[in-house]
Coordinates of C-alpha atoms and ligand atoms in Angstrom, one line a residue:
X539 CA 4.4 22.8 14.3
X540 CA 2.6 20.2 12.3
X541 CA 0.6 17.6 14.2
X542 CA 0.4 14.0 13.2
X543 CA -3.2 14.3 12.1
X544 CA -2.8 17.3 9.8
X545 CA 0.4 15.6 8.5
X546 CA -1.7 12.7 7.4
X547 CA -3.9 14.9 5.1
X548 CA -1.0 17.1 3.9
X549 CA 0.1 16.3 0.4
X550 CA -3.1 14.6 -0.6
X551 CA -4.0 18.1 -1.9
X552 CA -0.7 18.8 -3.7
X553 CA -1.1 18.3 -7.4
X554 CA 1.8 17.9 -9.8
X555 CA 1.4 19.0 -13.4
X556 CA 2.5 16.0 -15.4
X557 CA 3.9 16.7 -18.8
X558 CA 5.9 14.6 -21.2
X559 CA 8.1 17.3 -22.8
X560 CA 10.0 19.0 -20.0
X561 CA 11.0 22.6 -19.7
X562 CA 14.7 21.8 -19.2
X563 CA 15.5 24.8 -17.0
X564 CA 12.7 24.0 -14.7
X565 CA 13.4 20.3 -14.8
X566 CA 17.0 20.9 -13.7
X567 CA 16.0 23.3 -11.0
X568 CA 13.4 20.9 -9.7
X569 CA 15.9 18.1 -9.7
X570 CA 18.5 20.2 -7.9
X571 CA 16.0 21.1 -5.2
X572 CA 14.8 17.5 -4.8
X573 CA 18.4 16.3 -4.5
X574 CA 18.9 18.8 -1.7
X575 CA 15.8 17.6 0.1
X576 CA 16.9 14.0 -0.5
X577 CA 20.3 14.5 1.0
X578 CA 18.7 16.0 4.2
X579 CA 16.3 13.1 4.3
X580 CA 19.0 10.5 4.2
X581 CA 20.9 12.3 7.0
X582 CA 17.8 12.5 9.1
X583 CA 17.0 8.8 8.6
X584 CA 20.5 7.9 9.7
X585 CA 20.2 10.1 12.7
X586 CA 16.9 8.6 13.6
X587 CA 18.6 5.2 13.4
X588 CA 20.6 6.1 16.5
X589 CA 17.4 5.9 18.5
X590 CA 16.3 2.5 17.1
X591 CA 18.9 0.1 15.7
X592 CA 16.4 -1.7 13.5
X593 CA 15.3 1.5 11.7
X594 CA 18.1 1.7 9.1
X595 CA 17.9 -1.7 7.3
X596 CA 20.4 -0.8 4.6
X597 CA 22.7 2.1 3.8
X598 CA 25.3 2.2 1.0
X599 CA 25.4 6.0 0.3
X600 CA 28.1 8.5 1.1
X601 CA 29.7 7.6 4.5
X602 CA 30.0 11.3 5.4
X603 CA 26.2 11.4 5.8
X604 CA 26.5 9.2 8.8
X605 CA 26.1 10.9 12.3
X606 CA 29.5 11.2 13.9
X607 CA 28.6 11.7 17.5
X608 CA 26.6 9.4 19.8
X609 CA 23.3 10.7 21.3
X610 CA 23.9 12.8 24.4
X611 CA 20.6 14.4 25.2
X612 CA 17.7 12.4 23.7
X613 CA 14.9 14.8 24.1
X614 CA 16.8 17.8 22.8
X615 CA 18.1 15.8 19.8
X616 CA 14.6 14.5 19.1
X617 CA 13.2 18.0 19.1
X618 CA 15.9 19.2 16.7
X619 CA 15.2 16.2 14.4
X620 CA 11.5 17.1 14.5
X621 CA 12.1 20.7 13.5
X622 CA 14.4 19.6 10.6
X623 CA 11.7 17.2 9.4
X624 CA 9.1 19.9 9.5
X625 CA 11.4 22.2 7.5
X626 CA 11.9 19.5 4.9
X627 CA 8.2 19.0 4.6
X628 CA 7.7 22.8 4.1
X629 CA 10.4 22.8 1.4
X630 CA 8.7 19.9 -0.4
X631 CA 5.4 21.6 -0.3
X632 CA 6.9 24.7 -2.0
X633 CA 7.8 22.4 -5.0
X634 CA 4.1 21.5 -5.6
X635 CA 3.8 23.9 -8.6
X636 CA 6.8 22.7 -10.6
X637 CA 6.3 20.8 -13.8
X638 CA 7.5 17.2 -13.6
X639 CA 7.5 14.1 -15.7
X640 CA 6.1 10.8 -14.5
X641 CA 9.2 9.5 -12.7
X642 CA 9.8 12.9 -11.0
X643 CA 6.2 13.0 -9.8
X644 CA 6.7 9.5 -8.4
X645 CA 9.9 10.7 -6.7
X646 CA 8.1 13.6 -5.2
X647 CA 5.3 11.5 -3.8
X648 CA 7.8 8.9 -2.5
X649 CA 9.8 11.5 -0.7
X650 CA 6.7 13.1 0.8
X651 CA 5.4 9.8 2.1
X652 CA 8.8 8.7 3.4
X653 CA 9.3 12.0 5.3
X654 CA 5.8 12.0 6.7
X655 CA 6.5 8.4 8.0
X656 CA 9.8 9.6 9.5
X657 CA 8.0 12.3 11.3
X658 CA 5.6 9.7 12.7
X659 CA 8.5 7.4 13.7
X660 CA 10.0 10.3 15.7
X661 CA 6.6 10.8 17.3
X662 CA 6.6 7.1 18.4
X663 CA 10.3 7.3 19.6
X664 CA 9.4 10.3 21.7
X665 CA 6.8 8.1 23.5
X666 CA 3.8 9.0 21.4
X667 CA 1.1 6.4 21.0
X668 CA -1.2 5.6 18.1
X669 CA -3.8 3.0 17.6
X670 CA -2.9 0.0 15.3
X671 CA -4.6 1.5 12.2
X672 CA -3.3 5.0 12.9
X673 CA 0.2 3.7 13.3
X674 CA 0.1 1.6 10.1
X675 CA -1.3 4.6 8.1
X676 CA 1.4 6.9 9.7
X677 CA 4.3 4.5 9.1
X678 CA 3.3 2.5 6.0
X679 CA 0.7 4.7 4.3
X680 CA -2.0 1.9 4.4
X681 CA -4.7 0.4 6.7
X682 CA -5.4 -3.3 6.7
X683 CA -9.1 -4.4 6.3
X684 CA -10.8 -5.6 9.5
X685 CA -12.5 -9.0 9.9
X686 CA -14.5 -10.1 13.0
X687 CA -14.2 -13.4 14.7
X688 CA -17.3 -14.7 12.9
X689 CA -15.5 -14.3 9.6
X690 CA -12.7 -16.6 10.6
X691 CA -15.0 -19.0 12.5
X692 CA -17.0 -19.5 9.2
X693 CA -13.8 -20.2 7.3
X694 CA -12.6 -22.7 9.9
X695 CA -16.0 -24.5 9.7
X696 CA -15.6 -24.7 6.0
X697 CA -12.1 -26.0 6.2
X698 CA -13.1 -28.5 8.8
X699 CA -15.4 -30.2 6.2
X700 CA -12.7 -30.2 3.5
X701 CA -9.6 -31.4 5.4
X702 CA -9.5 -35.2 5.7
X703 CA -9.4 -36.9 9.1
X704 CA -11.2 -36.9 12.4
X705 CA -9.2 -35.0 15.0
X706 CA -9.7 -31.3 15.8
X707 CA -8.6 -29.1 12.8
X708 CA -5.5 -27.8 14.4
X709 CA -4.1 -31.2 15.1
X710 CA -5.3 -32.6 11.8
X711 CA -3.6 -29.8 9.8
X712 CA -0.4 -29.9 11.7
X713 CA -0.1 -33.7 11.6
X714 CA -0.7 -33.6 7.9
X715 CA 1.9 -30.9 7.5
X716 CA 4.6 -32.8 9.4
X717 CA 4.9 -35.1 6.3
X718 CA 6.3 -32.1 4.4
X719 CA 9.2 -31.0 6.6
X720 CA 12.5 -30.7 4.8
X721 CA 15.0 -32.8 6.8
X722 CA 17.7 -30.5 8.3
X723 CA 20.6 -32.1 6.4
X724 CA 18.8 -31.5 3.1
X725 CA 17.8 -28.0 3.7
X726 CA 20.7 -26.4 1.9
X727 CA 20.5 -28.6 -1.1
X728 CA 16.7 -27.9 -1.5
X729 CA 17.0 -24.2 -0.8
X730 CA 19.8 -23.9 -3.4
X731 CA 17.8 -25.7 -6.1
X732 CA 14.8 -23.4 -5.3
X733 CA 16.8 -20.1 -5.5
X734 CA 18.7 -21.2 -8.6
X735 CA 15.4 -21.9 -10.4
X736 CA 13.9 -18.5 -9.3
X737 CA 17.1 -16.7 -10.3
X738 CA 17.1 -18.3 -13.8
X739 CA 13.5 -17.5 -14.5
X740 CA 13.7 -14.0 -13.2
X741 CA 16.9 -13.2 -15.2
X742 CA 14.9 -14.2 -18.3
X743 CA 12.5 -11.3 -17.7
X744 CA 14.5 -8.7 -15.8
X745 CA 17.9 -7.4 -16.9
X746 CA 20.1 -7.9 -13.8
X747 CA 23.6 -6.5 -13.3
X748 CA 26.3 -9.0 -14.3
X749 CA 27.9 -9.0 -10.9
X750 CA 24.7 -9.4 -8.8
X751 CA 25.1 -12.0 -6.1
X752 CA 24.0 -13.3 -2.8
X753 CA 25.1 -15.6 0.0
X754 CA 22.8 -17.8 2.2
X755 CA 23.3 -18.4 5.9
X756 CA 21.4 -20.6 8.3
X757 CA 20.7 -19.0 11.7
X758 CA 18.6 -19.7 14.8
X759 CA 16.7 -17.7 17.5
X760 CA 15.2 -15.1 15.3
X761 CA 11.6 -13.8 15.4
X762 CA 11.4 -14.2 11.5
X763 CA 11.6 -17.1 9.1
X764 CA 14.0 -15.5 6.6
X765 CA 15.7 -12.1 6.1
X766 CA 17.5 -10.3 3.3
X767 CA 20.3 -8.0 4.4
X768 CA 21.1 -5.9 1.4
X769 CA 24.7 -4.7 1.5
X770 CA 24.8 -2.5 -1.6
X771 CA 26.7 -3.1 -4.9
X772 CA 24.2 -5.8 -5.9
X773 CA 24.9 -8.1 -3.0
X774 CA 22.6 -9.6 -0.4
X775 CA 23.1 -11.7 2.6
X776 CA 20.1 -14.0 2.9
X777 CA 19.5 -15.6 6.3
X778 CA 17.2 -18.6 6.9
X779 CA 16.0 -19.3 10.4
X780 CA 16.0 -23.0 11.2
X781 CA 14.7 -22.9 14.8
X782 CA 11.4 -24.4 13.8
X783 CA 10.9 -27.1 11.2
X784 CA 11.0 -25.7 7.6
X785 CA 8.2 -27.0 5.4
X786 CA 8.8 -27.8 1.7
X787 CA 6.7 -24.8 0.5
X788 CA 9.0 -22.5 2.3
X789 CA 11.9 -23.2 -0.1
X790 CA 10.3 -21.5 -3.0
X791 CA 8.6 -18.9 -0.8
X792 CA 11.9 -17.8 0.7
X793 CA 13.9 -18.2 -2.5
X794 CA 11.5 -15.8 -4.4
X795 CA 10.7 -13.5 -1.5
X796 CA 14.2 -12.9 -0.2
X797 CA 15.9 -13.4 -3.5
X798 CA 14.4 -13.5 -7.0
X799 CA 12.4 -11.5 -7.9
X800 CA 11.9 -10.3 -4.3
X801 CA 14.1 -8.3 -2.0
X802 CA 17.5 -8.9 -3.6
X803 CA 16.2 -7.9 -7.1
X804 CA 14.1 -5.0 -5.7
X805 CA 17.1 -3.5 -3.9
X806 CA 19.5 -4.1 -6.8
X807 CA 17.2 -2.4 -9.2
X808 CA 16.6 0.6 -7.0
X809 CA 20.3 1.0 -6.4
X810 CA 21.2 0.8 -10.1
X811 CA 18.4 2.7 -11.7
X812 CA 17.7 5.4 -9.1
X813 CA 20.8 5.8 -6.9
X814 CA 23.7 5.0 -9.3
X815 CA 22.2 6.2 -12.7
X816 CA 20.2 9.2 -11.5
X817 CA 22.1 10.0 -8.3
X818 CA 18.9 10.0 -6.3
X819 CA 20.6 9.6 -2.9
X820 CA 17.3 8.7 -1.1
X821 CA 17.6 5.3 -2.6
X822 CA 20.9 4.6 -0.9
X823 CA 19.1 4.2 2.5
X824 CA 16.2 1.9 3.4
X825 CA 14.3 2.9 6.6
X826 CA 12.6 -0.3 7.7
X827 CA 9.5 1.3 9.3
X828 CA 8.4 3.3 6.3
X829 CA 6.0 3.0 3.2
X830 CA 8.9 1.5 1.3
X831 CA 8.5 -1.7 3.3
X832 CA 5.0 -2.2 2.1
X833 CA 6.2 -2.1 -1.5
X834 CA 9.2 -4.3 -0.6
X835 CA 7.2 -7.0 1.3
X836 CA 4.2 -6.8 -1.0
X837 CA 6.3 -7.2 -4.1
X838 CA 8.4 -10.0 -2.6
X839 CA 5.3 -11.9 -1.7
X840 CA 3.6 -11.4 -5.0
X841 CA 6.8 -12.2 -6.7
X842 CA 6.4 -15.8 -5.7
X843 CA 3.3 -16.1 -8.0
X844 CA 5.1 -14.1 -10.7
X845 CA 8.1 -16.3 -10.9
X846 CA 6.4 -19.7 -10.5
X847 CA 2.6 -19.4 -11.0
X848 CA 0.3 -22.2 -9.8
X849 CA 0.9 -25.3 -12.0
X850 CA 4.5 -24.4 -12.9
X851 CA 5.4 -24.3 -9.3
X852 CA 3.7 -27.6 -8.5
X853 CA 5.5 -29.3 -11.5
X854 CA 8.9 -28.1 -10.4
X855 CA 8.3 -29.1 -6.8
X856 CA 7.1 -32.5 -7.8
X857 CA 9.9 -33.2 -10.2
X858 CA 12.8 -31.5 -8.4
X859 CA 12.3 -30.3 -4.8
X860 CA 10.2 -33.1 -3.3
X861 CA 12.7 -35.8 -4.5
X862 CA 15.7 -33.6 -3.3
X863 CA 14.1 -33.4 0.2
X864 CA 13.3 -37.1 0.1
X865 CA 9.5 -36.4 0.3
X866 CA 6.7 -38.4 -1.4
X867 CA 6.2 -36.6 -4.7
X868 CA 2.8 -38.2 -5.2
X869 CA 1.5 -36.0 -2.4
X870 CA 2.5 -32.6 -4.1
X871 CA -0.9 -31.7 -5.5
X872 CA -2.7 -32.7 -2.3
X873 CA -0.3 -30.6 -0.2
X874 CA -0.8 -27.5 -2.3
X875 CA -4.5 -27.8 -2.4
X876 CA -4.6 -27.9 1.4
X877 CA -2.3 -24.9 1.6
X878 CA -4.6 -23.0 -0.8
X879 CA -7.5 -23.6 1.5
X880 CA -5.6 -22.5 4.5
X881 CA -4.4 -19.3 2.8
X882 CA -7.9 -17.9 3.2
X883 CA -7.0 -17.5 6.9
X884 CA -4.2 -15.1 6.0
X885 CA -5.7 -12.0 7.6
X886 CA -6.2 -13.7 10.9
X887 CA -2.6 -12.9 11.9
X888 CA -3.4 -9.2 11.3
X889 CA -6.3 -9.3 13.7
X890 CA -4.1 -11.0 16.3
X891 CA -1.6 -8.1 16.0
X892 CA -4.3 -5.4 15.9
X893 CA -6.1 -6.7 19.1
X894 CA -2.8 -7.3 20.9
X895 CA -1.3 -3.9 20.1
X896 CA -4.5 -2.1 20.8
X897 CA -4.5 -3.7 24.3
X898 CA -7.6 -5.9 23.7
X899 CA -5.8 -9.3 23.8
X900 CA -3.3 -10.5 26.4
X901 CA -0.3 -12.5 25.3
X902 CA -2.1 -15.7 26.0
X903 CA -5.2 -14.7 24.1
X904 CA -3.1 -13.7 21.1
X905 CA -1.3 -17.1 21.1
X906 CA -4.7 -18.8 21.4
X907 CA -6.1 -16.8 18.5
X908 CA -3.2 -17.6 16.3
X909 CA -3.6 -21.3 17.1
X910 CA -7.3 -21.3 16.5
X911 CA -7.6 -19.1 13.4
X912 CA -4.1 -19.2 11.8
X913 CA -3.8 -22.9 12.7
X914 CA -0.3 -22.5 14.1
X915 CA 1.1 -25.0 16.5
X916 CA 1.9 -23.4 19.9
X917 CA 5.6 -22.8 19.3
X918 CA 5.0 -21.1 16.0
X919 CA 2.3 -18.9 17.5
X920 CA 4.7 -17.9 20.2
X921 CA 7.4 -17.1 17.7
X922 CA 4.7 -15.0 15.8
X923 CA 3.9 -13.1 19.0
X924 CA 7.6 -12.2 19.4
X925 CA 7.5 -10.9 15.8
X926 CA 4.4 -8.8 16.5
X927 CA 6.0 -7.3 19.7
X928 CA 9.2 -6.4 17.8
X929 CA 7.8 -5.2 14.4
X930 CA 4.3 -4.2 15.4
X931 CA 2.1 -2.9 12.5
X932 CA 4.8 -4.0 10.1
X933 CA 2.8 -7.2 9.9
X934 CA 0.3 -5.6 7.4
X935 CA 3.1 -5.1 4.8
X936 CA 3.1 -8.8 3.9
X937 CA -0.5 -9.7 3.1
X938 CA -2.0 -6.2 2.5
X939 CA 1.1 -5.2 0.5
X940 CA 0.8 -8.4 -1.6
X941 CA -2.9 -7.6 -2.3
X942 CA -2.3 -4.0 -3.2
X943 CA 0.4 -5.0 -5.7
X944 CA -1.6 -8.0 -7.0
X945 CA -4.7 -5.8 -7.6
X946 CA -2.7 -3.1 -9.3
X947 CA -1.0 -5.6 -11.7
X948 CA -4.2 -7.5 -12.4
X949 CA -6.3 -4.4 -13.0
X950 CA -3.7 -3.2 -15.5
X951 CA -3.9 -6.4 -17.5
X952 CA -1.1 -8.5 -15.9
X953 CA -3.2 -11.6 -15.6
X954 CA -2.0 -15.3 -15.8
X955 CA -2.6 -15.4 -19.5
X956 CA -0.3 -12.4 -20.1
X957 CA 2.9 -13.2 -18.3
X958 CA 4.9 -10.7 -20.3
X959 CA 2.7 -7.8 -19.2
X960 CA 2.7 -9.0 -15.6
X961 CA 6.5 -9.1 -15.6
X962 CA 6.6 -5.7 -17.2
X963 CA 4.3 -4.1 -14.6
X964 CA 6.1 -5.9 -11.8
X965 CA 9.5 -4.7 -12.9
X966 CA 8.2 -1.1 -13.2
X967 CA 6.9 -1.2 -9.6
X968 CA 10.2 -2.5 -8.2
X969 CA 12.5 -0.2 -10.2
X970 CA 10.7 3.1 -9.7
X971 CA 9.7 5.2 -6.7
X972 CA 6.3 3.9 -5.5
X973 CA 4.0 4.5 -2.6
X974 CA 1.3 2.3 -1.2
X975 CA -1.5 4.8 -1.6
X976 CA -0.3 5.5 -5.2
X977 CA -0.8 1.8 -6.1
X978 CA -4.2 1.2 -4.4
X979 CA -6.8 0.4 -6.9
X980 CA -10.3 1.5 -5.9
X981 CA -12.5 -1.6 -5.9
X982 CA -16.1 -1.3 -7.0
Ligands
LIG1692 ZN1 10.5 -9.7 3.4

């Protein structure tokens, strides 16, 4: 029986021989064996979904893979699932000496990390506990950097000097922000303009299937701000939560993140390139609590800057979105310069989650921390706490995921001055099997 700890080091030692010209027989045999493992993996993910209804975020593969019977004996079934996962890991390990090309190697690493994460998910379902960092490593193949309170206090002191006004910084920031709320009756018009713009720019750089499409729905009472439900066949249902006021910057953020070139494009490309064309069935299922989510959230967040970098975004907002929302366009630059300052506090939310889930903060302390260091008004901080309780270490996927993908793209030359290369690298990441640890660039 493999323990969680030795599972975490497993596969770091497996080396694939990468070669460009394939030995066809071996290639076919490897492909066949990987396909068998992939099929088992999909079935195990679907079975695990019976224990946690949020686990399977999307599935558009063969319907006969779905479990037919409901769970009768949880502990017996969990132990069967565990043994099946161990067996799959053993089978994967045996393939370590095969020759493979680049994409096959990526596939192997992807499957290894996804199955290891599945093993950890079963451990958690069975009542196992891990610290915040152990859990994020086990489920998402990454650990977020740690910052102490002093780090955020210093940033707040700096912001305090730069933000105009006299009240305390939380009040000042939130009073300022109130001038940038999209009136409810204009939300749909503004959001449509934002998503159409992002779609148009994206389709100029990424070849999308002719029938790709989406629908937008406005919902309430959710712990998140927006959600993409990918239904397969190039179609997404995008939901926007309107419980709390929606600020103008959220229009582009959500349009790019949930739509173009974010989740909708990511899922469409994986479905077309890997599942339909190559018949790699592991790409017909999306287990939410897995390394795939770091790639999904990280690319969706970084995609905002790829589709509308800095000045281009401000210009479009000033000329189109602010007027559509009935907001004062002359304030666009000021609004975005304040948001840029605030973005330095991004990692404060991770610390709130880490301290809360590690039992160091009570609910009240967590809400207070979010108000103090993420400058969230109370109701937003309370919504965030609900998100942390439901999705736990998933929170790292957004900002750490974005940083991992951004650093990878920039270190490979995809800078502002070279948008073509940036789009190329971005497209490669979202249309091939990728793992968080495979994209981490060692910083000097
Ligand atoms: Zn997302």
